[in-house]
Short mmCIF file of C-alpha atoms and ligand atoms in Angstrom, two decimals:
data_model
loop_
_atom_site.label_atom_id
_atom_site.label_comp_id
_atom_site.label_asym_id
_atom_site.label_seq_id
_atom_site.Cartn_x
_atom_site.Cartn_y
_atom_site.Cartn_z
CA MET A 5 -7.46 -15.46 13.55
CA ALA A 6 -5.58 -17.10 11.38
CA SER A 7 -3.01 -17.47 9.70
CA ILE A 8 -2.55 -17.57 4.96
CA LYS A 9 -0.27 -19.15 3.30
CA LEU A 10 0.04 -18.48 -0.53
CA ASN A 11 2.16 -21.59 -1.44
CA ASN A 12 3.01 -21.09 -5.49
CA ILE A 13 0.02 -19.38 -6.58
CA VAL A 14 -0.55 -19.01 -10.47
CA LYS A 15 -3.39 -17.37 -12.40
CA SER A 16 -3.30 -17.38 -16.12
CA TYR A 17 -5.82 -16.07 -18.56
CA GLY A 18 -4.79 -18.09 -21.42
CA ALA A 19 -1.02 -17.54 -22.13
CA PHE A 20 -1.03 -14.03 -20.05
CA LEU A 21 -0.01 -14.25 -16.52
CA GLY A 22 -1.62 -12.21 -13.98
CA VAL A 23 0.23 -13.55 -10.78
CA ARG A 24 3.33 -14.85 -11.37
CA GLU A 25 4.34 -18.29 -8.66
CA MET A 26 3.83 -15.85 -6.14
CA THR A 27 4.86 -17.49 -2.41
CA LEU A 28 3.65 -15.62 0.93
CA ASP A 29 3.34 -16.36 4.33
CA ILE A 30 1.02 -13.50 6.57
CA LYS A 31 1.01 -13.83 10.25
CA ASP A 32 -1.79 -14.64 12.52
CA GLU A 33 -2.99 -11.19 13.15
CA GLU A 34 -0.80 -9.70 10.87
CA PHE A 35 -1.24 -6.21 8.62
CA LEU A 36 0.16 -7.05 5.35
CA VAL A 37 -0.25 -4.65 2.23
CA LEU A 38 -0.20 -5.30 -1.31
CA LEU A 39 1.02 -2.29 -3.07
CA GLY A 40 1.73 -2.01 -6.64
CA PRO A 41 0.87 -0.24 -10.11
CA SER A 42 -2.23 -1.05 -12.07
CA GLY A 43 -2.42 -4.16 -13.12
CA CYS A 44 0.45 -5.25 -11.30
CA GLY A 45 -2.03 -8.66 -10.21
CA LYS A 46 -2.89 -7.47 -6.48
CA THR A 47 -6.56 -7.79 -6.92
CA THR A 48 -6.49 -10.78 -8.61
CA THR A 49 -4.37 -11.93 -5.65
CA MET A 50 -6.90 -10.92 -3.18
CA ARG A 51 -9.83 -12.20 -4.57
CA MET A 52 -8.34 -15.89 -4.80
CA ILE A 53 -8.07 -15.51 -1.24
CA ALA A 54 -11.24 -14.62 -0.46
CA GLY A 55 -11.96 -17.63 -3.40
CA LEU A 56 -13.60 -15.35 -5.49
CA GLU A 57 -11.60 -16.99 -8.29
CA GLN A 58 -9.05 -20.62 -8.28
CA PRO A 59 -6.22 -20.04 -8.91
CA THR A 60 -4.86 -21.96 -12.20
CA GLU A 61 -1.86 -23.70 -10.02
CA GLY A 62 -0.99 -24.26 -5.94
CA GLU A 63 -2.40 -24.02 -2.86
CA ILE A 64 -4.04 -21.56 -0.43
CA ILE A 65 -4.21 -22.08 3.13
CA ILE A 66 -6.35 -19.94 5.67
CA GLY A 67 -4.96 -21.82 9.22
CA ASP A 68 -5.06 -25.02 9.48
CA GLU A 69 -7.27 -25.63 6.13
CA VAL A 70 -6.28 -25.79 2.75
CA VAL A 71 -9.13 -23.70 1.35
CA THR A 72 -8.20 -23.96 -2.49
CA GLY A 73 -11.31 -25.17 -4.51
CA VAL A 74 -13.47 -23.69 -1.49
CA ASP A 75 -16.28 -22.06 -2.22
CA ALA A 76 -16.33 -17.71 -0.88
CA ARG A 77 -18.76 -17.83 1.07
CA ASP A 78 -17.89 -21.00 2.97
CA ARG A 79 -14.64 -19.22 3.72
CA ASP A 80 -14.47 -17.58 6.91
CA VAL A 81 -13.39 -13.49 5.72
CA ALA A 82 -15.19 -10.59 5.30
CA MET A 83 -14.32 -7.83 2.04
CA VAL A 84 -14.56 -4.17 1.77
CA PHE A 85 -14.36 -2.83 -1.23
CA GLN A 86 -14.14 0.60 -2.93
CA GLY A 87 -17.55 0.99 -3.84
CA TYR A 88 -19.02 0.35 -0.50
CA ALA A 89 -21.67 -1.87 -1.09
CA LEU A 90 -24.63 -0.63 1.15
CA TYR A 91 -28.06 -2.25 0.02
CA PRO A 92 -29.67 1.62 -0.12
CA ASN A 93 -32.84 0.20 0.68
CA MET A 94 -31.40 -0.76 4.32
CA SER A 95 -31.25 1.27 7.20
CA ILE A 96 -27.56 1.26 8.19
CA TYR A 97 -28.03 -0.63 11.26
CA GLU A 98 -29.80 -3.58 8.82
CA ASN A 99 -26.90 -3.24 6.66
CA ILE A 100 -25.19 -3.87 8.91
CA ARG A 101 -26.96 -6.83 10.66
CA PHE A 102 -26.99 -8.59 6.81
CA PRO A 103 -24.33 -10.81 7.64
CA LEU A 104 -25.10 -11.67 11.10
CA ARG A 105 -28.17 -13.15 8.97
CA MET A 106 -26.44 -14.91 6.63
CA ARG A 107 -24.36 -16.73 9.57
CA GLY A 108 -27.37 -17.27 11.55
CA VAL A 109 -26.09 -15.94 14.35
CA PRO A 110 -29.41 -15.98 17.20
CA LYS A 111 -31.51 -12.71 16.86
CA ALA A 112 -30.53 -12.19 19.95
CA GLU A 113 -27.36 -12.02 19.99
CA GLN A 114 -27.37 -9.73 16.63
CA ASP A 115 -28.59 -6.65 18.58
CA ALA A 116 -25.60 -5.89 20.94
CA LEU A 117 -22.87 -6.58 18.38
CA ILE A 118 -24.64 -4.64 15.80
CA ARG A 119 -23.95 -1.21 18.65
CA ARG A 120 -20.62 -2.45 19.39
CA ALA A 121 -19.57 -2.46 15.64
CA ALA A 122 -21.01 1.22 14.54
CA GLN A 123 -19.52 2.09 18.07
CA MET A 124 -16.39 1.73 17.18
CA VAL A 125 -16.67 3.44 13.86
CA GLU A 126 -18.48 6.43 15.18
CA LEU A 127 -22.13 5.62 14.17
CA GLY A 128 -24.22 4.35 16.77
CA ASP A 129 -25.84 8.20 16.47
CA TYR A 130 -27.04 6.63 12.27
CA LEU A 131 -28.26 3.57 12.74
CA ASP A 132 -31.62 4.87 11.70
CA ARG A 133 -30.37 6.53 8.45
CA LYS A 134 -30.71 5.13 4.77
CA PRO A 135 -27.14 5.26 3.37
CA GLY A 136 -27.95 8.29 0.81
CA ALA A 137 -28.60 10.12 4.21
CA LEU A 138 -24.22 9.48 5.06
CA SER A 139 -21.64 11.25 3.53
CA GLY A 140 -18.52 9.53 1.81
CA GLY A 141 -16.44 8.96 4.92
CA GLN A 142 -19.78 7.69 6.70
CA ARG A 143 -20.33 4.97 4.39
CA GLN A 144 -17.45 3.98 3.70
CA ARG A 145 -17.55 3.74 7.91
CA ALA A 146 -20.32 1.88 7.23
CA ALA A 147 -19.24 -0.96 4.92
CA LEU A 148 -16.62 -1.39 7.95
CA ALA A 149 -18.68 -2.10 10.32
CA ARG A 150 -20.53 -4.19 8.24
CA ALA A 151 -16.86 -6.29 7.80
CA VAL A 152 -16.01 -6.35 11.74
CA VAL A 153 -19.44 -6.58 12.96
CA ARG A 154 -19.06 -10.89 13.33
CA GLN A 155 -15.35 -11.06 14.08
CA PRO A 156 -13.99 -13.65 10.88
CA GLN A 157 -11.03 -14.94 10.70
CA VAL A 158 -10.01 -12.55 7.57
CA PHE A 159 -10.64 -9.20 6.46
CA LEU A 160 -9.47 -8.18 3.44
CA MET A 161 -9.52 -5.17 1.78
CA ASP A 162 -9.56 -3.85 -2.02
CA GLU A 163 -8.89 0.19 -2.63
CA PRO A 164 -11.24 1.24 0.13
CA LEU A 165 -10.62 4.42 0.76
CA SER A 166 -10.21 5.21 -3.14
CA ASN A 167 -13.44 7.63 -3.64
CA LEU A 168 -13.13 9.88 -0.10
CA ASP A 169 -11.69 13.04 -0.43
CA ALA A 170 -7.36 13.59 0.56
CA LYS A 171 -8.56 15.33 3.97
CA LEU A 172 -11.21 11.78 4.63
CA ARG A 173 -8.36 9.23 3.44
CA ALA A 174 -6.41 10.58 6.35
CA SER A 175 -8.84 10.01 8.91
CA MET A 176 -10.05 7.27 7.42
CA ARG A 177 -6.66 5.24 7.42
CA VAL A 178 -5.88 5.90 10.99
CA GLN A 179 -9.31 4.53 12.37
CA ILE A 180 -8.98 1.47 9.73
CA LYS A 181 -5.27 1.13 11.54
CA HIS A 182 -6.72 1.48 15.23
CA LEU A 183 -9.61 -1.10 14.19
CA GLN A 184 -6.95 -3.69 12.83
CA ARG A 185 -5.28 -3.05 16.04
CA GLN A 186 -8.11 -3.53 18.38
CA LEU A 187 -10.06 -6.26 16.42
CA ARG A 188 -6.58 -8.51 15.91
CA VAL A 189 -8.00 -9.95 12.72
CA THR A 190 -5.44 -10.82 10.03
CA THR A 191 -5.97 -8.03 7.15
CA VAL A 192 -4.50 -8.01 3.65
CA TYR A 193 -4.96 -4.46 1.88
CA VAL A 194 -4.63 -3.66 -1.47
CA THR A 195 -4.02 -0.30 -2.69
CA HIS A 196 -1.41 1.32 -5.22
CA ASP A 197 -0.75 3.87 -2.62
CA GLN A 198 2.18 4.09 -1.30
CA ILE A 199 1.33 6.85 1.75
CA GLU A 200 -1.85 4.12 2.35
CA ALA A 201 0.93 1.56 2.68
CA MET A 202 3.64 2.68 4.46
CA THR A 203 1.42 3.84 6.95
CA LEU A 204 -0.91 0.78 7.45
CA ALA A 205 1.40 -1.95 6.84
CA ASP A 206 3.61 -4.39 9.00
CA ARG A 207 4.68 -5.58 6.14
CA ILE A 208 4.33 -4.41 2.36
CA VAL A 209 4.54 -6.13 -0.36
CA ILE A 210 5.45 -5.03 -3.42
CA MET A 211 4.29 -6.34 -6.54
CA ASP A 212 4.89 -5.94 -10.59
CA LYS A 213 3.54 -7.77 -13.84
CA GLY A 214 2.16 -10.11 -11.36
CA ALA A 215 5.23 -10.31 -9.23
CA ILE A 216 6.77 -10.26 -6.28
CA GLN A 217 9.57 -7.55 -6.26
CA GLN A 218 9.88 -7.34 -2.37
CA ILE A 219 8.75 -8.01 0.61
CA GLY A 220 9.40 -6.38 4.05
CA THR A 221 8.40 -4.00 6.84
CA PRO A 222 7.71 0.34 5.98
CA ASP A 223 10.98 0.82 7.40
CA GLN A 224 12.92 -2.31 5.81
CA ILE A 225 11.38 -1.09 1.58
CA TYR A 226 11.95 2.49 2.89
CA ALA A 227 15.67 1.79 3.29
CA ASP A 228 16.51 -1.32 2.08
CA PRO A 229 14.89 -1.11 -1.43
CA ALA A 230 15.50 -4.37 -3.33
CA ASN A 231 16.01 -2.98 -6.85
CA THR A 232 14.80 0.50 -9.03
CA PHE A 233 11.54 -0.26 -9.61
CA VAL A 234 10.56 -0.35 -5.23
CA ALA A 235 12.67 2.13 -4.84
CA GLY A 236 10.71 4.78 -7.58
CA PHE A 237 7.52 3.66 -6.04
CA ILE A 238 8.35 3.69 -3.12
CA GLY A 239 8.36 7.88 -1.38
CA GLN A 240 7.47 11.09 -1.81
CA PRO A 241 8.75 12.29 -4.52
CA PRO A 242 10.26 8.59 -4.46
CA MET A 243 14.52 7.93 -5.24
CA ASN A 244 15.76 10.02 -7.43
CA LEU A 245 17.81 7.39 -10.18
CA ILE A 246 20.45 8.83 -12.00
CA ALA A 247 22.33 6.34 -14.67
CA GLY A 248 25.98 7.08 -15.04
CA ILE A 249 28.82 5.40 -15.00
CA ALA A 250 30.98 3.95 -12.45
CA ASN A 251 35.01 3.86 -12.09
CA SER A 252 37.95 4.56 -9.82
CA GLY A 253 35.70 5.28 -7.07
CA THR A 254 33.75 7.98 -8.49
CA PHE A 255 29.83 7.90 -9.54
CA ALA A 256 29.81 10.19 -13.04
CA ALA A 257 26.88 11.73 -15.01
CA GLN A 258 26.57 14.95 -16.69
CA GLY A 259 26.46 17.60 -13.53
CA ILE A 260 26.75 15.31 -11.41
CA ASN A 261 29.93 13.44 -9.79
CA VAL A 262 29.83 11.22 -6.03
CA ALA A 263 32.33 9.07 -4.26
CA CYS A 264 31.27 5.57 -4.85
CA PRO A 265 32.67 2.26 -3.76
CA LEU A 266 35.92 1.50 -5.15
CA GLY A 267 34.45 -1.67 -6.34
CA LEU A 268 32.34 -0.54 -8.93
CA SER A 269 32.55 -0.10 -12.19
CA GLY A 270 30.97 0.39 -15.50
CA LYS A 271 27.22 1.29 -15.96
CA VAL A 272 25.49 2.12 -12.97
CA THR A 273 22.13 3.46 -11.44
CA LEU A 274 22.82 5.89 -8.06
CA GLY A 275 19.62 6.25 -6.71
CA ILE A 276 19.12 9.59 -3.95
CA ARG A 277 16.20 10.08 -2.08
CA PRO A 278 15.29 13.75 -2.36
CA GLU A 279 15.35 14.52 1.91
CA ASP A 280 18.88 13.07 1.63
CA CYS A 281 19.88 15.97 -1.07
CA SER A 282 20.37 19.46 0.23
CA VAL A 283 20.98 22.84 -1.09
CA GLY A 284 24.57 24.10 -1.47
CA GLY A 285 27.04 20.84 -1.77
CA ASP A 286 29.07 20.18 -4.32
CA ASN A 287 27.96 16.97 -5.87
CA MET A 288 25.56 17.88 -8.29
CA GLN A 289 25.32 21.51 -11.04
CA GLY A 290 21.88 22.33 -11.78
CA MET A 291 19.66 25.06 -12.72
CA VAL A 292 17.04 25.56 -10.70
CA TYR A 293 13.28 24.46 -12.60
CA GLY A 294 10.91 25.28 -9.92
CA VAL A 295 10.05 25.50 -6.80
CA GLU A 296 7.10 24.79 -4.84
CA PRO A 297 6.91 25.67 -1.38
CA THR A 298 4.17 23.19 0.85
CA GLY A 299 4.72 25.28 4.26
CA ASP A 300 7.00 22.84 5.66
CA MET A 301 9.27 22.44 3.71
CA THR A 302 9.88 23.31 -0.09
CA TYR A 303 9.78 21.00 -3.41
CA LEU A 304 13.48 21.87 -5.42
CA THR A 305 13.42 20.29 -8.58
CA VAL A 306 17.07 20.93 -10.37
CA THR A 307 17.57 20.32 -13.91
CA THR A 308 20.94 18.80 -14.98
CA GLY A 309 21.33 17.75 -18.34
CA ALA A 310 17.51 15.81 -19.41
CA LYS A 311 17.26 14.60 -15.80
CA GLN A 312 15.32 16.40 -13.53
CA ILE A 313 16.06 15.73 -9.92
CA GLU A 314 13.97 16.31 -6.77
CA VAL A 315 14.65 17.03 -3.61
CA LYS A 316 13.42 18.48 -0.03
CA ALA A 317 15.21 21.93 0.69
CA ALA A 318 14.40 24.09 3.77
CA ARG A 319 10.83 25.26 4.26
CA ASP A 320 11.76 28.87 3.94
CA PHE A 321 14.24 27.94 0.32
CA ARG A 322 12.81 30.52 -2.29
CA SER A 323 15.41 30.71 -5.28
CA ASP A 324 14.18 32.16 -9.74
CA ILE A 325 13.84 29.19 -11.67
CA ASP A 326 16.63 28.98 -14.16
CA VAL A 327 19.09 30.43 -11.58
CA PRO A 328 22.70 27.86 -11.32
CA ILE A 329 22.49 26.33 -8.11
CA SER A 330 24.57 23.58 -6.44
CA ILE A 331 23.06 20.45 -4.27
CA GLY A 332 25.16 18.16 -1.58
CA PHE A 333 23.86 14.24 -1.14
CA ASP A 334 24.06 12.60 2.33
CA PRO A 335 27.41 10.18 1.11
CA ALA A 336 25.32 7.86 4.18
CA ARG A 337 22.73 7.67 2.46
CA LEU A 338 23.77 7.24 -1.42
CA TYR A 339 21.96 3.22 -3.64
CA PHE A 340 23.87 1.81 -6.32
CA PHE A 341 21.97 -0.23 -8.85
CA ASP A 342 23.33 -2.78 -11.65
CA GLU A 343 22.25 -2.28 -15.16
CA GLN A 344 19.16 -4.73 -14.32
CA GLY A 345 17.93 -2.49 -12.03
CA GLN A 346 19.03 -4.53 -8.93
CA ARG A 347 20.24 -3.51 -6.28
CA LEU A 348 24.72 -3.23 -5.46
CA ARG A 349 25.39 -3.65 -1.91
CA GLY A 350 28.62 -1.77 -1.27
CA LYS A 351 31.12 -3.49 -2.54
CA ALA A 352 34.56 -2.41 -1.50
P1 ATP B 29 -5.60 -1.97 -10.18
O1 ATP B 29 -5.21 -1.51 -9.25
O2 ATP B 29 -5.67 -1.30 -12.08
O3 ATP B 29 -6.92 -2.88 -9.48
P2 ATP B 29 -4.39 -4.62 -10.03
O4 ATP B 29 -3.06 -4.69 -9.93
O5 ATP B 29 -5.48 -5.24 -8.79
O6 ATP B 29 -5.06 -3.77 -10.41
P3 ATP B 29 -5.45 -7.60 -11.42
O7 ATP B 29 -7.00 -6.88 -11.35
O8 ATP B 29 -4.93 -8.13 -10.61
O9 ATP B 29 -4.36 -5.99 -11.32
O10 ATP B 29 -5.46 -7.83 -12.67
C1 ATP B 29 -3.66 -8.38 -13.11
C2 ATP B 29 -3.63 -8.47 -14.38
O11 ATP B 29 -4.75 -9.69 -15.09
C3 ATP B 29 -4.18 -7.35 -15.51
O12 ATP B 29 -3.33 -7.65 -16.35
C4 ATP B 29 -5.67 -7.80 -15.83
O13 ATP B 29 -5.40 -6.96 -17.50
C5 ATP B 29 -5.31 -9.48 -16.25
N1 ATP B 29 -6.49 -9.83 -16.12
C6 ATP B 29 -7.16 -9.57 -14.69
N2 ATP B 29 -8.80 -10.78 -14.72
C7 ATP B 29 -8.65 -10.68 -16.32
C8 ATP B 29 -9.14 -11.33 -17.18
N3 ATP B 29 -10.54 -11.84 -16.44
N4 ATP B 29 -8.83 -11.85 -17.95
C9 ATP B 29 -7.84 -11.58 -18.52
N5 ATP B 29 -7.22 -10.94 -17.93
C10 ATP B 29 -7.38 -9.99 -17.04
#
């Protein structure tokens, strides 16, 4: 078990910066999620921690050891990727055993370790099968067992659930979290799925264009986004972002009027989450564009001017489309951002 430090890591490909000056302290036993859109640099960051790529600049420390320049084989990390990469001709037992053989673990100790790892991912009854005779979720669990069989200092997981269907993803998610808590191995997990990040992470690192946008616990990132990128990335649906003008304590945009801090003036962006909007208030006048019941609540889309606003309405809310509707915003849950997208924190 170990902490991981990235000190001013840069990865450049010619003139292109895949990762820009990244500094990050990952605590021992922490479950850290790197979250961001395709191409933001999360896989590159993880591959540098693994030793599969070398940073152009900067230093990586695992535990007490500077590992920059150390080969992947000589770093005590175990990786799980989306493709499972199980050996098709080996039984699940042999697949899980593989890293023990590689590491020269004495034969007499191997069997107990393999069975314990298989038990943890509930594959104890499948050890004789070949990967081809398992479901996608079982194969993914076998890959996990192979990663956990020798307790490494660090787990690195790159979108390990992306090949699974939605139901299986949700059940594997909770299994991975449970397993990580049980084993207490420092884990870095890469995903572009904000729900995975929110549910799994002790802390989330949100990246865009090779740079860290915000680091925080899921609660901090949700409640206190640093900029419009983070605000618009987290939440299902994410925060509504509405460009408008602030003047003398009022924010106004087409069809929208809401009190704002007196100190705000000029062009600002209002942020309001769909769950903090309610049908029947007087902050927004618009037209019903769509109504989507999900059972436990109803997604309501309202158009005002050229903008569509998402509202989470009550489970029994129903309406025709193209009829007028009024929406209220929870005044305690308004966010404001400047023209560069940076958060403006309640200037009174
Ligand atoms: P995804 O979710 O699509 O895997 P990512 O956030 O993991 O995206 P990376 O794979 O880390 O993104 O890539 C970061 C950036 O670096 C991308 O713009 C990518 O095109 C670029 N990149 C990665 N590897 C190379 C390479 N070998 N040569 C040039 N550019 C590269």
